[in-house]
Amino acid sequence: MSAPGEARRGLPYVDPANHTPYFSWKKTGRSAREVYCEGVPLSEIAGRFETPTYLYSRRAITDAFQEIDRGLHRVPHLLCFAVKANGNLSLLKLLAGLGSGFDIVSGGELEHLGHIGIPGKRIVFSGVGKTREEIREALRYRGSRSVEPGILQFNVESPAELEILIEESSRCASGHGTPPGVSIRVNPDVKAGGHPHIATGLQHHKFGVAWPEARRLYLAHRKTKAIRWQGISAHIGSQIVDLAPFRRALHLLAGYLFDLRKQGVALKILDVGGGLGVRYTDERPAPRAAYAKMIAEVVRPLGVQLLLEPGRSIIAESCVLLSRVIYAKQNSGKSFVIIDAAMNDLMRPVLYDAPHPITCVVQSGPMPASTTKRADIVGPVCETGDSFLFDWPLGNVSQGDLLAIWVTGAYGFAQSSNYNGRCRAAEVLVDRGTAKLIRRRETRKDLLRSDVLG
């Protein structure tokens, strides 16, 4: 494994405004230019909502979702957005309006969906550590227009979890209603994922069940009345840029599906998770349309409904994190640019060694790609790890200059914290030329709200 920060050091300049949908440069003078989002200048948004602020494009989210959805038109399917990637209620409501279902991993995420009235038949509950209370909540869940309580499917990840689900379902049923739909998450032992922390499909990972054990569970509970075997699932990792690992996992799942049919367990749903990567710097991920087409080609002959659980591929590129320069300084000849966003706002660089390009929002003169002036771009948190990029060609900047940290829609705000007593950022959505607040900036009073003084 490379040294910490190596993946973010000395990278060639990348300007995402040239390839990110609905973000682009616009000339504002003879040699001046500024980044706009859906026709709105980013400086205007920063002036109105201050920094740090997460800024999303509605059209980017819509296009990404619909591109995958259209690619799957030849198979019965439900796209279930992975709520862990971004749980903002306004964005979840936007996706629901596009026809999205949702993949959750906690009772808290279930409550978020209940707050905006998502029907249970559009919710899949994944996760390796569901508690008894969370299982109980999902069995009793009633979204809008729900005739019966419950959700579409539980993706079970251990024999112990299955036993608790059976116990709780038996208690809830009281002889009425349909038993919950259940799938076992199989660990297919397929290597994939852009970083060890987001690879999930190998047998030494905590996720899922090895096929021999999963097969035993399916057969042992063929006649259990408290559950209804409905599907089989797998999720091999995240930020996967090549289609080959997905194809291998799909063919393995198809084999398992046929095996179970021969044994009298006829499943109706194939849940293949998510994991398609996006471009941060120089990655070349498979296009969403090609990804969807490949999946549809493999799944169509199986005669089942497809569940797909994208998160990053829908939301990541729709967003930038706006930040301002606090100071520029030199230490022993090394240049630092200190900005008002920090690791508490965007954890991915220190957690995954993830490189997020950073550009000035307003520029004049030559683009930074042509400069030899490089700097470490860091935050104000009292940690050496609070660093975004090392030796990055940002160019000349001054106190107060506005910067954009790109591709931050997935696992950006969702992983943010109050470390160092910092308030979490605002979130703003640009929709048809209008910027609207979808999460207010936290205040210091918010930070103290839950403390109990003895």
Short mmCIF file of C-alpha atoms in Angstrom, two decimals:
data_model
loop_
_atom_site.label_atom_id
_atom_site.label_comp_id
_atom_site.label_asym_id
_atom_site.label_seq_id
_atom_site.Cartn_x
_atom_site.Cartn_y
_atom_site.Cartn_z
CA MET A 1 0.00 0.00 0.00
CA SER A 2 1.29 3.49 -0.85
CA ALA A 3 2.16 6.01 1.86
CA PRO A 4 -0.71 8.15 3.22
CA GLY A 5 -1.43 11.06 0.89
CA GLU A 6 0.53 9.60 -2.03
CA ALA A 7 -2.55 9.43 -4.25
CA ARG A 8 -3.07 13.18 -3.71
CA ARG A 9 0.50 14.33 -4.31
CA GLY A 10 1.91 16.06 -7.38
CA LEU A 11 -1.07 15.33 -9.60
CA PRO A 12 -1.40 16.96 -13.03
CA TYR A 13 -3.90 19.78 -13.11
CA VAL A 14 -7.47 18.75 -13.85
CA ASP A 15 -10.23 21.26 -14.49
CA PRO A 16 -13.58 19.51 -13.89
CA ALA A 17 -15.49 22.56 -15.15
CA ASN A 18 -14.53 21.33 -18.62
CA HIS A 19 -16.19 17.92 -18.25
CA THR A 20 -18.69 18.06 -15.36
CA PRO A 21 -22.33 18.32 -16.56
CA TYR A 22 -24.03 21.66 -15.89
CA PHE A 23 -20.89 23.31 -14.50
CA SER A 24 -18.96 25.44 -16.97
CA TRP A 25 -16.77 28.49 -17.45
CA LYS A 26 -18.30 31.73 -18.65
CA LYS A 27 -16.37 34.78 -19.77
CA THR A 28 -16.94 37.80 -17.56
CA GLY A 29 -14.37 40.12 -19.16
CA ARG A 30 -11.56 40.22 -21.71
CA SER A 31 -9.42 37.71 -19.81
CA ALA A 32 -11.67 36.95 -16.83
CA ARG A 33 -13.92 33.93 -16.43
CA GLU A 34 -16.05 32.33 -13.73
CA VAL A 35 -17.63 28.94 -13.07
CA TYR A 36 -21.40 28.79 -13.39
CA CYS A 37 -23.85 26.06 -12.39
CA GLU A 38 -26.97 25.88 -14.54
CA GLY A 39 -26.47 29.51 -15.47
CA VAL A 40 -25.90 30.74 -11.90
CA PRO A 41 -22.45 32.13 -10.97
CA LEU A 42 -20.85 30.26 -8.09
CA SER A 43 -19.61 33.53 -6.57
CA GLU A 44 -23.21 34.70 -6.25
CA ILE A 45 -24.14 31.54 -4.37
CA ALA A 46 -21.13 31.82 -2.04
CA GLY A 47 -21.94 35.48 -1.38
CA ARG A 48 -25.51 34.63 -0.48
CA PHE A 49 -24.99 31.46 1.56
CA GLU A 50 -21.36 31.93 2.71
CA THR A 51 -18.79 29.11 2.85
CA PRO A 52 -18.24 26.24 3.22
CA THR A 53 -21.35 25.28 1.22
CA TYR A 54 -22.26 22.17 -0.74
CA LEU A 55 -23.79 23.17 -4.07
CA TYR A 56 -25.80 20.67 -6.16
CA SER A 57 -27.17 20.75 -9.70
CA ARG A 58 -30.68 19.36 -10.02
CA ARG A 59 -30.24 18.68 -13.72
CA ALA A 60 -27.04 16.72 -13.12
CA ILE A 61 -28.81 14.47 -10.61
CA THR A 62 -31.81 14.00 -12.88
CA ASP A 63 -29.73 13.17 -15.95
CA ALA A 64 -27.55 10.67 -14.09
CA PHE A 65 -30.57 8.81 -12.68
CA GLN A 66 -32.43 8.77 -15.97
CA GLU A 67 -29.39 7.60 -17.91
CA ILE A 68 -29.18 4.42 -15.84
CA ASP A 69 -32.96 4.02 -15.79
CA ARG A 70 -33.22 4.23 -19.60
CA GLY A 71 -30.37 1.75 -20.01
CA LEU A 72 -32.38 -0.84 -18.08
CA HIS A 73 -35.65 -0.38 -19.97
CA ARG A 74 -35.57 -3.94 -21.37
CA VAL A 75 -35.77 -5.56 -17.93
CA PRO A 76 -38.25 -5.09 -15.05
CA HIS A 77 -36.26 -3.07 -12.55
CA LEU A 78 -36.21 -0.68 -9.63
CA LEU A 79 -33.33 1.72 -9.03
CA CYS A 80 -32.86 2.10 -5.28
CA PHE A 81 -30.68 5.08 -4.48
CA ALA A 82 -28.15 4.31 -1.72
CA VAL A 83 -29.20 6.73 1.03
CA LYS A 84 -25.83 6.41 2.78
CA ALA A 85 -24.25 8.35 -0.12
CA ASN A 86 -26.38 11.42 0.56
CA GLY A 87 -29.33 11.67 2.92
CA ASN A 88 -30.51 15.22 2.26
CA LEU A 89 -34.32 15.11 2.36
CA SER A 90 -34.79 17.49 -0.57
CA LEU A 91 -32.50 15.38 -2.76
CA LEU A 92 -34.21 12.15 -1.69
CA LYS A 93 -37.58 13.72 -2.52
CA LEU A 94 -36.23 14.79 -5.91
CA LEU A 95 -35.10 11.22 -6.63
CA ALA A 96 -38.42 9.80 -5.44
CA GLY A 97 -40.17 12.06 -7.96
CA LEU A 98 -38.04 10.49 -10.69
CA GLY A 99 -39.28 7.03 -9.67
CA SER A 100 -36.40 6.00 -7.44
CA GLY A 101 -36.59 3.43 -4.70
CA PHE A 102 -34.12 3.53 -1.82
CA ASP A 103 -31.48 1.30 -0.26
CA ILE A 104 -31.01 1.90 3.47
CA VAL A 105 -28.57 0.59 6.08
CA SER A 106 -30.05 1.90 9.34
CA GLY A 107 -33.23 2.72 11.19
CA GLY A 108 -32.30 6.38 11.02
CA GLU A 109 -32.30 6.29 7.22
CA LEU A 110 -35.67 4.52 7.32
CA GLU A 111 -37.05 7.36 9.43
CA HIS A 112 -35.72 9.88 6.91
CA LEU A 113 -37.71 8.12 4.17
CA GLY A 114 -40.80 7.97 6.35
CA HIS A 115 -40.56 11.72 6.90
CA ILE A 116 -41.01 12.32 3.15
CA GLY A 117 -43.62 9.57 2.73
CA ILE A 118 -41.70 6.96 0.74
CA PRO A 119 -43.82 3.79 0.32
CA GLY A 120 -42.41 0.66 1.94
CA LYS A 121 -42.55 -1.22 -1.37
CA ARG A 122 -39.75 1.05 -2.61
CA ILE A 123 -37.33 0.39 0.27
CA VAL A 124 -34.61 -2.26 0.56
CA PHE A 125 -32.88 -2.71 3.94
CA SER A 126 -29.21 -3.70 3.61
CA GLY A 127 -26.41 -3.60 6.18
CA VAL A 128 -24.36 -6.09 8.14
CA GLY A 129 -25.50 -5.09 11.64
CA LYS A 130 -29.25 -4.49 11.72
CA THR A 131 -30.42 -4.47 15.33
CA ARG A 132 -33.56 -6.19 16.55
CA GLU A 133 -35.22 -2.81 17.04
CA GLU A 134 -34.33 -1.69 13.50
CA ILE A 135 -35.76 -4.91 12.06
CA ARG A 136 -38.90 -4.36 14.12
CA GLU A 137 -39.20 -0.79 12.84
CA ALA A 138 -38.90 -1.94 9.23
CA LEU A 139 -41.52 -4.66 9.69
CA ARG A 140 -43.93 -2.05 11.08
CA TYR A 141 -43.01 0.71 8.63
CA ARG A 142 -45.89 2.52 6.97
CA GLY A 143 -45.09 5.00 4.24
CA SER A 144 -47.60 6.99 2.26
CA ARG A 145 -50.33 4.94 0.55
CA SER A 146 -49.08 1.74 2.23
CA VAL A 147 -51.88 -0.82 2.54
CA GLU A 148 -49.78 -3.20 4.62
CA PRO A 149 -46.85 -2.44 6.92
CA GLY A 150 -43.33 -3.42 5.93
CA ILE A 151 -40.77 -2.84 3.20
CA LEU A 152 -39.92 -4.40 -0.15
CA GLN A 153 -36.99 -6.52 1.00
CA PHE A 154 -34.53 -7.30 3.77
CA ASN A 155 -31.03 -8.15 2.52
CA VAL A 156 -29.89 -10.55 5.25
CA GLU A 157 -26.14 -10.82 5.95
CA SER A 158 -25.81 -13.56 8.59
CA PRO A 159 -27.62 -16.63 9.98
CA ALA A 160 -28.06 -14.81 13.30
CA GLU A 161 -29.76 -11.87 11.62
CA LEU A 162 -32.09 -14.24 9.78
CA GLU A 163 -33.11 -15.86 13.05
CA ILE A 164 -33.97 -12.49 14.60
CA LEU A 165 -35.91 -11.48 11.49
CA ILE A 166 -37.93 -14.72 11.70
CA GLU A 167 -38.61 -14.15 15.41
CA GLU A 168 -39.74 -10.56 14.94
CA SER A 169 -41.80 -11.34 11.86
CA SER A 170 -43.59 -14.13 13.76
CA ARG A 171 -44.48 -11.66 16.52
CA CYS A 172 -45.66 -8.97 14.14
CA ALA A 173 -47.71 -11.16 11.85
CA SER A 174 -50.37 -12.46 14.27
CA GLY A 175 -51.72 -14.55 11.40
CA HIS A 176 -52.32 -11.53 9.16
CA GLY A 177 -50.52 -9.87 6.27
CA THR A 178 -47.81 -11.02 3.88
CA PRO A 179 -44.51 -12.28 5.32
CA PRO A 180 -41.56 -9.96 4.63
CA GLY A 181 -39.61 -10.40 1.42
CA VAL A 182 -36.09 -11.63 2.17
CA SER A 183 -32.87 -11.93 0.21
CA ILE A 184 -29.50 -13.24 1.35
CA ARG A 185 -26.52 -11.08 0.48
CA VAL A 186 -24.01 -13.47 -0.99
CA ASN A 187 -20.32 -12.65 -0.87
CA PRO A 188 -19.14 -13.71 -4.36
CA ASP A 189 -15.39 -13.39 -3.62
CA VAL A 190 -14.88 -10.93 -6.49
CA LYS A 191 -12.10 -8.36 -6.10
CA ALA A 192 -13.24 -4.82 -6.87
CA GLY A 193 -13.38 -1.32 -5.40
CA GLY A 194 -11.28 1.80 -5.67
CA HIS A 195 -9.80 1.62 -2.13
CA PRO A 196 -9.51 -1.15 0.50
CA HIS A 197 -12.08 0.63 2.67
CA ILE A 198 -14.75 0.44 -0.05
CA ALA A 199 -14.10 -3.05 -1.40
CA THR A 200 -16.77 -5.40 -0.03
CA GLY A 201 -16.92 -8.51 -2.21
CA LEU A 202 -14.08 -10.73 -0.93
CA GLN A 203 -14.55 -13.49 1.60
CA HIS A 204 -12.33 -11.82 4.20
CA HIS A 205 -14.66 -8.79 4.24
CA LYS A 206 -17.38 -8.47 6.89
CA PHE A 207 -20.20 -8.31 4.37
CA GLY A 208 -22.54 -11.02 3.18
CA VAL A 209 -22.52 -14.80 3.42
CA ALA A 210 -20.40 -17.29 1.47
CA TRP A 211 -22.46 -19.18 -1.10
CA PRO A 212 -22.37 -22.65 0.57
CA GLU A 213 -23.78 -21.17 3.80
CA ALA A 214 -26.30 -19.02 1.90
CA ARG A 215 -27.49 -22.07 -0.05
CA ARG A 216 -27.94 -24.01 3.18
CA LEU A 217 -30.06 -21.20 4.65
CA TYR A 218 -32.28 -20.92 1.57
CA LEU A 219 -32.97 -24.66 1.62
CA ALA A 220 -33.37 -24.93 5.39
CA HIS A 221 -36.06 -22.22 5.44
CA ARG A 222 -38.00 -23.16 2.32
CA LYS A 223 -41.14 -23.76 4.39
CA THR A 224 -40.66 -21.14 7.11
CA LYS A 225 -43.92 -19.19 7.19
CA ALA A 226 -42.61 -16.06 8.88
CA ILE A 227 -40.52 -15.02 5.85
CA ARG A 228 -40.85 -15.16 2.09
CA TRP A 229 -37.74 -15.95 0.06
CA GLN A 230 -37.85 -13.28 -2.60
CA GLY A 231 -34.38 -12.61 -3.95
CA ILE A 232 -30.65 -12.98 -3.84
CA SER A 233 -28.23 -10.06 -3.60
CA ALA A 234 -24.58 -9.05 -3.83
CA HIS A 235 -22.59 -5.84 -3.64
CA ILE A 236 -18.88 -6.10 -4.48
CA GLY A 237 -17.61 -2.61 -3.69
CA SER A 238 -17.59 1.03 -4.67
CA GLN A 239 -15.80 3.34 -7.13
CA ILE A 240 -15.39 0.46 -9.62
CA VAL A 241 -14.45 1.89 -13.02
CA ASP A 242 -14.29 -1.35 -15.05
CA LEU A 243 -17.30 -3.47 -16.01
CA ALA A 244 -15.47 -6.81 -15.74
CA PRO A 245 -15.93 -7.29 -11.94
CA PHE A 246 -19.65 -6.54 -12.25
CA ARG A 247 -19.96 -9.08 -15.05
CA ARG A 248 -18.18 -11.78 -13.04
CA ALA A 249 -20.41 -11.19 -10.02
CA LEU A 250 -23.56 -11.23 -12.16
CA HIS A 251 -22.69 -14.56 -13.76
CA LEU A 252 -22.00 -16.06 -10.34
CA LEU A 253 -25.37 -14.81 -9.04
CA ALA A 254 -27.12 -16.19 -12.13
CA GLY A 255 -25.60 -19.59 -11.37
CA TYR A 256 -26.79 -19.43 -7.77
CA LEU A 257 -30.27 -18.44 -8.96
CA PHE A 258 -30.52 -21.46 -11.28
CA ASP A 259 -29.20 -23.77 -8.56
CA LEU A 260 -31.91 -22.63 -6.14
CA ARG A 261 -34.62 -23.04 -8.79
CA LYS A 262 -33.63 -26.67 -9.25
CA GLN A 263 -34.05 -27.10 -5.49
CA GLY A 264 -37.53 -25.60 -5.53
CA VAL A 265 -36.63 -22.10 -4.34
CA ALA A 266 -37.89 -19.84 -7.13
CA LEU A 267 -36.65 -16.29 -6.51
CA LYS A 268 -38.21 -13.26 -8.19
CA ILE A 269 -35.60 -10.56 -7.55
CA LEU A 270 -31.91 -10.25 -8.36
CA ASP A 271 -30.27 -7.45 -6.36
CA VAL A 272 -26.85 -6.60 -7.79
CA GLY A 273 -26.01 -3.63 -5.56
CA GLY A 274 -24.23 -0.60 -6.98
CA GLY A 275 -20.62 0.52 -7.10
CA LEU A 276 -20.06 2.17 -10.48
CA GLY A 277 -17.26 4.72 -10.21
CA VAL A 278 -17.06 8.33 -11.31
CA ARG A 279 -14.28 10.59 -12.50
CA TYR A 280 -12.44 12.52 -9.80
CA THR A 281 -9.14 13.25 -11.55
CA ASP A 282 -7.86 11.05 -14.39
CA GLU A 283 -10.11 7.99 -13.93
CA ARG A 284 -11.94 6.69 -16.97
CA PRO A 285 -15.04 4.99 -15.56
CA ALA A 286 -17.36 3.00 -17.77
CA PRO A 287 -20.29 5.16 -18.94
CA ARG A 288 -23.52 4.76 -17.02
CA ALA A 289 -25.33 3.72 -20.21
CA ALA A 290 -22.79 0.95 -20.92
CA TYR A 291 -23.02 -0.24 -17.32
CA ALA A 292 -26.81 -0.44 -17.48
CA LYS A 293 -26.78 -2.14 -20.88
CA MET A 294 -24.35 -4.84 -19.71
CA ILE A 295 -26.43 -5.57 -16.61
CA ALA A 296 -29.65 -5.71 -18.64
CA GLU A 297 -28.11 -8.16 -21.14
CA VAL A 298 -27.08 -10.57 -18.37
CA VAL A 299 -30.27 -10.26 -16.32
CA ARG A 300 -32.92 -10.34 -19.06
CA PRO A 301 -32.72 -14.11 -19.77
CA LEU A 302 -33.11 -14.87 -16.05
CA GLY A 303 -36.76 -13.80 -15.91
CA VAL A 304 -36.46 -11.85 -12.67
CA GLN A 305 -36.89 -8.28 -11.50
CA LEU A 306 -33.64 -6.36 -11.14
CA LEU A 307 -32.78 -4.21 -8.14
CA LEU A 308 -29.87 -1.83 -8.64
CA GLU A 309 -28.58 0.37 -5.82
CA PRO A 310 -26.48 3.22 -7.24
CA GLY A 311 -25.36 6.09 -5.03
CA ARG A 312 -22.07 7.70 -6.04
CA SER A 313 -22.75 7.37 -9.79
CA ILE A 314 -25.92 9.47 -9.45
CA ILE A 315 -24.96 12.13 -6.91
CA ALA A 316 -21.17 12.58 -6.81
CA GLU A 317 -20.58 14.72 -9.91
CA SER A 318 -23.63 16.89 -9.27
CA CYS A 319 -21.90 18.82 -6.48
CA VAL A 320 -19.03 21.10 -5.54
CA LEU A 321 -17.99 22.20 -2.07
CA LEU A 322 -17.43 25.96 -2.06
CA SER A 323 -14.68 27.27 0.21
CA ARG A 324 -12.66 30.44 0.66
CA VAL A 325 -8.96 30.97 1.20
CA ILE A 326 -8.18 32.01 4.79
CA TYR A 327 -4.40 32.38 4.45
CA ALA A 328 -1.51 31.53 2.17
CA LYS A 329 1.83 30.84 3.91
CA GLN A 330 5.34 29.49 3.43
CA ASN A 331 7.15 27.04 5.70
CA SER A 332 10.80 26.38 4.79
CA GLY A 333 10.08 27.17 1.18
CA LYS A 334 6.94 25.03 1.03
CA SER A 335 3.67 26.74 0.09
CA PHE A 336 0.40 26.17 1.91
CA VAL A 337 -3.09 27.44 1.09
CA ILE A 338 -5.36 27.26 4.16
CA ILE A 339 -9.07 27.21 3.36
CA ASP A 340 -12.23 27.39 5.47
CA ALA A 341 -13.40 23.86 4.50
CA ALA A 342 -11.82 21.08 6.53
CA MET A 343 -11.74 17.35 7.09
CA ASN A 344 -14.90 17.63 9.17
CA ASP A 345 -16.66 18.97 6.04
CA LEU A 346 -15.12 16.48 3.59
CA MET A 347 -13.66 13.34 5.12
CA ARG A 348 -12.90 11.43 1.90
CA PRO A 349 -9.34 12.72 1.34
CA VAL A 350 -8.05 11.61 4.75
CA LEU A 351 -10.27 8.50 4.98
CA TYR A 352 -9.73 7.10 1.49
CA ASP A 353 -6.75 9.15 0.25
CA ALA A 354 -9.22 10.42 -2.33
CA PRO A 355 -8.09 13.24 -4.63
CA HIS A 356 -10.73 15.90 -5.24
CA PRO A 357 -9.63 18.54 -7.78
CA ILE A 358 -9.71 22.10 -6.47
CA THR A 359 -9.97 25.16 -8.69
CA CYS A 360 -10.44 28.88 -8.31
CA VAL A 361 -14.00 29.86 -9.17
CA VAL A 362 -12.98 33.21 -10.66
CA GLN A 363 -9.85 33.35 -12.81
CA SER A 364 -7.97 35.75 -15.00
CA GLY A 365 -4.84 35.17 -17.01
CA PRO A 366 -3.44 31.72 -17.88
CA MET A 367 -5.03 28.56 -16.49
CA PRO A 368 -3.20 26.96 -13.52
CA ALA A 369 -2.18 24.01 -15.71
CA SER A 370 0.57 26.20 -17.12
CA THR A 371 1.98 27.34 -13.77
CA THR A 372 4.87 25.83 -11.86
CA LYS A 373 3.56 27.26 -8.59
CA ARG A 374 2.28 24.41 -6.46
CA ALA A 375 0.92 24.31 -2.92
CA ASP A 376 -0.54 22.01 -0.32
CA ILE A 377 -4.22 22.84 0.12
CA VAL A 378 -5.19 22.27 3.74
CA GLY A 379 -7.95 23.00 6.22
CA PRO A 380 -7.87 24.73 9.64
CA VAL A 381 -8.57 21.62 11.76
CA CYS A 382 -5.83 20.75 14.27
CA GLU A 383 -4.71 17.56 12.46
CA THR A 384 -1.91 17.00 9.96
CA GLY A 385 -4.39 14.77 8.15
CA ASP A 386 -6.59 17.81 7.46
CA SER A 387 -5.17 18.12 3.95
CA PHE A 388 -6.91 17.96 0.60
CA LEU A 389 -4.16 18.00 -2.05
CA PHE A 390 -0.34 18.12 -1.97
CA ASP A 391 1.78 20.02 -4.52
CA TRP A 392 -1.32 20.99 -6.47
CA PRO A 393 -1.02 23.67 -9.23
CA LEU A 394 -3.67 26.02 -7.89
CA GLY A 395 -1.84 29.12 -9.11
CA ASN A 396 -1.69 32.44 -7.27
CA VAL A 397 -4.43 32.94 -4.72
CA SER A 398 -5.18 35.59 -2.13
CA GLN A 399 -7.07 35.76 1.11
CA GLY A 400 -10.81 35.54 0.44
CA ASP A 401 -10.54 33.91 -3.00
CA LEU A 402 -13.35 31.46 -3.70
CA LEU A 403 -12.46 27.84 -4.49
CA ALA A 404 -14.49 24.85 -5.67
CA ILE A 405 -13.72 21.34 -4.42
CA TRP A 406 -15.17 19.07 -7.08
CA VAL A 407 -17.14 15.79 -7.18
CA THR A 408 -18.29 16.00 -3.55
CA GLY A 409 -21.95 14.97 -3.76
CA ALA A 410 -21.39 11.41 -2.55
CA TYR A 411 -20.07 10.80 0.98
CA GLY A 412 -19.35 14.50 1.38
CA PHE A 413 -21.91 16.03 3.69
CA ALA A 414 -23.03 12.52 4.70
CA GLN A 415 -19.69 11.91 6.46
CA SER A 416 -19.29 15.39 7.89
CA SER A 417 -18.94 16.01 11.63
CA ASN A 418 -18.55 18.67 14.30
CA TYR A 419 -14.91 17.87 15.02
CA ASN A 420 -13.01 20.81 16.53
CA GLY A 421 -16.38 22.35 17.45
CA ARG A 422 -17.07 23.22 13.82
CA CYS A 423 -20.57 23.77 12.45
CA ARG A 424 -21.56 21.63 9.50
CA ALA A 425 -21.90 23.31 6.11
CA ALA A 426 -25.00 24.55 4.32
CA GLU A 427 -26.41 22.69 1.31
CA VAL A 428 -27.86 24.49 -1.72
CA LEU A 429 -29.63 23.16 -4.83
CA VAL A 430 -29.60 24.98 -8.17
CA ASP A 431 -32.89 24.31 -9.93
CA ARG A 432 -33.84 26.01 -13.22
CA GLY A 433 -31.63 29.01 -12.62
CA THR A 434 -32.54 29.47 -8.96
CA ALA A 435 -30.38 28.59 -5.96
CA LYS A 436 -32.35 27.47 -2.93
CA LEU A 437 -31.26 26.41 0.53
CA ILE A 438 -31.94 22.72 1.25
CA ARG A 439 -30.07 22.51 4.56
CA ARG A 440 -29.22 25.52 6.68
CA ARG A 441 -25.75 25.96 8.10
CA GLU A 442 -25.48 24.72 11.68
CA THR A 443 -25.04 27.28 14.43
CA ARG A 444 -23.00 27.04 17.60
CA LYS A 445 -26.25 26.75 19.51
CA ASP A 446 -26.97 23.59 17.50
CA LEU A 447 -23.67 22.12 18.70
CA LEU A 448 -24.68 22.59 22.34
CA ARG A 449 -28.28 21.44 21.96
CA SER A 450 -27.82 17.78 22.92
CA ASP A 451 -25.28 18.22 25.73
CA VAL A 452 -26.52 17.53 29.25
CA LEU A 453 -24.60 19.26 32.02
CA GLY A 454 -24.35 17.31 35.26
#
